[in-house]
Amino acid sequence: MDENPSQDLKSGALVYHSYPKPGKLEIQATKPLGNQRDLALAYSPGVAAACEAIAADPATAALYTVRQNLVAVVSNGTAVLGLGDIGPLAAKPVMEGKAVLFKKFAGIDVFDIELAEKNVDRLVDIVAALEPTFGGINLEDIKAPECFELEERLRARMGIPVFHDDQHGTAIIVAAAVTNGLALAGKAIGDVKIVTSGAGAAALACLNLLVSIGARRENIWVTDIDGVVYEGRPTLMDRWKAVYAQRTKLRTLAEVIPGADIFLGLSAGGVLKPQMLEAMAPRPLVMALANPYPEIMPDVAEATRPDAMMCTGRSDFPNQVNNVLCFPYIFRGALDVGATTINEPMKAAAASAIAALAREAPSDVVARAYGGEARLFGPRSLIPSPFDPRLILRIAPAVAQAAMDSGVATRPLGDLKAYADGLGSFVFRSGFVMKPLINQAKSDPKRVIYAEGEDERVLRAVQVIIEEGIARPILVGRPSVIETRLKRFGLSIRPMTDFDITNPEDDPRYRDYVASYVEVAGRRGITPDAAKTLVRTNSTVIAALAVKRGDADAMICGLEGRFQSRLKHIRDIIGLAPGSQDMAALSLVITQKGAFFLADTHVRPDPSAEEIADMTIACANHVERFGMTPQIALVSHSDFGSSDSPSALKMRAALSLVRQRAPDLEVDGEMAADTALSQVVRERVYPASRLQGVANVLIMPNLDAANVAFQFTKALADALPVGPILIGPAQPAHVLTHSVTARGIVNITAIAVVEAQVLPGG
């Protein structure tokens, strides 16, 4: 990995940050403002009632304002990522990034606040004065040792949580990894020798938390750029570092590392030499967290000490120590009980929850989400993936409980189980939906052929697909055109190295492809002459033949041309899966209120009851691949028999067929859309419904209804669309639409790869 981002990543990042509007944040109203009464309630005179209530009882601010869910991300830009002291304005993109992580992973709203101030006294005054606005303060990218004093003084002065994530976020994950690493090694934390390289904010916070869970100070050896931290050292010392000063004549990392059980590196690449690793104790835990180059590379560590357990800060190696594993969920738990601080018991509870999650056997939902693979606890799985959807379900309740137990919760929860159940619904509101499929695709990438290989969106998607290791792309297109466009768009991927090309103008398999086309489609009006022309000119035909012949595992087309003509080529060449009467299109929309699947949005104009039943069961199987339990509504204008129109009767008959063929499915109908999406409405209309909660799969009576609902939701709800996902072909094949984005192509690629993995021989 290069220390500096590639040019294409830099240019892509600038586009990302500037379009379609500058920055990564916006403020949206959460209440209607559509008429004069709304305005009177939101502002004068109605707002006075809320003001008076808060003046009489400040605790009611949690009821009438956003404060209980609002965090300030505060920085003065003195220690920004690996960029150093670049100032508060240049730090703003990072703080906006932190804000969107809070929102994405835990639903927490954030104002990022960049302060042009380095004086600690003034910083304390400024941040403390913000207390009426926020439920919590996240200090970010402030250099040591000022960050220690700032946090210490703010915590003493403020009645809301103040958390320096650079210190404590890293410390919590390190503590989780240490807990599990020592368990595997059969060692007790009170007995192990710990050696650090680096003595900054994160390193000292890690050591403080390890001491709080049982490590002994006399067993801890700290080194930094000036060598060993020892009693009486005259340089680069402060009162926080001095806590770990040893009375010793040893002066270097090489001198103190022999016999160490744990190496904790938060310093610079390459400082832990192989000979130092050789001198460590049996089954050592090596936490080389410098980025982008760890203190020792994992392959070097494995070759030197096969018994070592390894953690890094990088996503391309196992056991990534990533702060996003914890900080959103710690704040979630703290805010939800009105905690006045984030104390040591709360941090220890978070570390314990993370460690325990890594040891858990995957639940049915999580196992399905990861293609049935059980990701078992072991040396290469000491801590969970940052995208494990269970993190919020484990950490936030543990932190909330610790806050209540330690007496810092001002709004204790009455029912912790109900609280945890409520958090579960957030997982599928927050865009986690695609991540399990992307992870599963990366576990066994397949060959995916793209019919429109010259399209800019495909090329940009392929850059991401290669970087993330999702698939081995094959592009149908002219090599010279692809090369030119790669240069124009500033992309770094290389033809025939990173991806393959099928050139329709000059492919040595041309005659074989023509023969195959005539063989599979000759009885569907494809003459030999027509086959010769189409195999030269029609990229969808070429892609479908590649899949049919085994030259590719999946295909994606449809960015240009008519959907139905692309579908016909797939039907003629690839054919239908066993038992399928026809294909169908399942479309996913991810909204602020959840993830919803709609069918059939693109294929069958007016399916019969029999076809709807088949489609419903097939859609349920696809939804399970997302790690979701299908909750299916057969949607109509009719509400449980309120009408006997032909479409209502059709949906009623389809329900009967589904229950015969798949009696365990949670499905009901026919019902109106609002009935499908509201348990309250459904209980009013038909209390005995088998469907519980909010339906996440909506099966429509015809294509018009499905497509209109999909397009309407996509446009008005600012939803993320995924698909259409083509159901029913014998091999993975998907026809996209003209509006698809590069991200949409990445998503459908992951779906296609997972489909290819589960086919016989996949």
mmCIF file of N, CA, C and O in Angstrom, residues 50 54 60-69 132-133:
data_model
loop_
_atom_site.group_PDB
_atom_site.id
_atom_site.type_symbol
_atom_site.label_atom_id
_atom_site.label_comp_id
_atom_site.label_asym_id
_atom_site.label_seq_id
_atom_site.Cartn_x
_atom_site.Cartn_y
_atom_site.Cartn_z
ATOM 1 N N ALA A 50 -42.786 24.790 24.745
ATOM 2 C CA ALA A 50 -41.613 23.943 24.969
ATOM 3 C C ALA A 50 -40.545 24.683 25.766
ATOM 4 O O ALA A 50 -39.903 24.105 26.655
ATOM 5 N N ILE A 54 -39.037 23.519 29.497
ATOM 6 C CA ILE A 54 -37.619 23.278 29.754
ATOM 7 C C ILE A 54 -37.098 24.201 30.855
ATOM 8 O O ILE A 54 -36.287 23.790 31.698
ATOM 9 N N THR A 60 -36.532 18.060 30.640
ATOM 10 C CA THR A 60 -37.491 17.876 29.546
ATOM 11 C C THR A 60 -36.918 18.298 28.192
ATOM 12 O O THR A 60 -37.555 18.080 27.164
ATOM 13 N N ALA A 61 -35.722 18.879 28.193
ATOM 14 C CA ALA A 61 -35.069 19.167 26.901
ATOM 15 C C ALA A 61 -34.890 17.894 26.090
ATOM 16 O O ALA A 61 -34.890 17.921 24.860
ATOM 17 N N ALA A 62 -34.762 16.759 26.771
ATOM 18 C CA ALA A 62 -34.642 15.476 26.081
ATOM 19 C C ALA A 62 -35.934 15.094 25.381
ATOM 20 O O ALA A 62 -35.920 14.290 24.445
ATOM 21 N N LEU A 63 -37.065 15.649 25.817
ATOM 22 C CA LEU A 63 -38.353 15.347 25.205
ATOM 23 C C LEU A 63 -38.684 16.303 24.059
ATOM 24 O O LEU A 63 -39.308 15.899 23.072
ATOM 25 N N TYR A 64 -38.287 17.551 24.199
ATOM 26 C CA TYR A 64 -38.775 18.581 23.281
ATOM 27 C C TYR A 64 -37.734 19.094 22.293
ATOM 28 O O TYR A 64 -38.052 19.919 21.433
ATOM 29 N N THR A 65 -36.476 18.639 22.413
ATOM 30 C CA THR A 65 -35.428 19.080 21.487
ATOM 31 C C THR A 65 -34.616 17.881 21.023
ATOM 32 O O THR A 65 -34.764 16.777 21.542
ATOM 33 N N VAL A 66 -33.719 18.142 20.094
ATOM 34 C CA VAL A 66 -32.854 17.088 19.556
ATOM 35 C C VAL A 66 -31.627 16.854 20.430
ATOM 36 O O VAL A 66 -30.811 15.993 20.146
ATOM 37 N N ARG A 67 -31.501 17.609 21.516
ATOM 38 C CA ARG A 67 -30.263 17.592 22.312
ATOM 39 C C ARG A 67 -29.844 16.196 22.734
ATOM 40 O O ARG A 67 -28.657 15.857 22.728
ATOM 41 N N GLN A 68 -30.800 15.340 23.097
ATOM 42 C CA GLN A 68 -30.437 14.017 23.620
ATOM 43 C C GLN A 68 -29.848 13.122 22.543
ATOM 44 O O GLN A 68 -29.297 12.055 22.848
ATOM 45 N N ASN A 69 -29.916 13.557 21.271
ATOM 46 C CA ASN A 69 -29.336 12.755 20.179
ATOM 47 C C ASN A 69 -28.322 13.558 19.378
ATOM 48 O O ASN A 69 -27.996 13.208 18.243
ATOM 49 N N PRO A 132 -25.279 23.492 26.760
ATOM 50 C CA PRO A 132 -26.730 23.506 26.561
ATOM 51 C C PRO A 132 -27.177 22.966 25.195
ATOM 52 O O PRO A 132 -28.335 22.553 25.054
ATOM 53 N N THR A 133 -26.295 22.965 24.224
ATOM 54 C CA THR A 133 -26.672 22.544 22.877
ATOM 55 C C THR A 133 -26.614 21.042 22.691
ATOM 56 O O THR A 133 -27.419 20.474 21.944
#
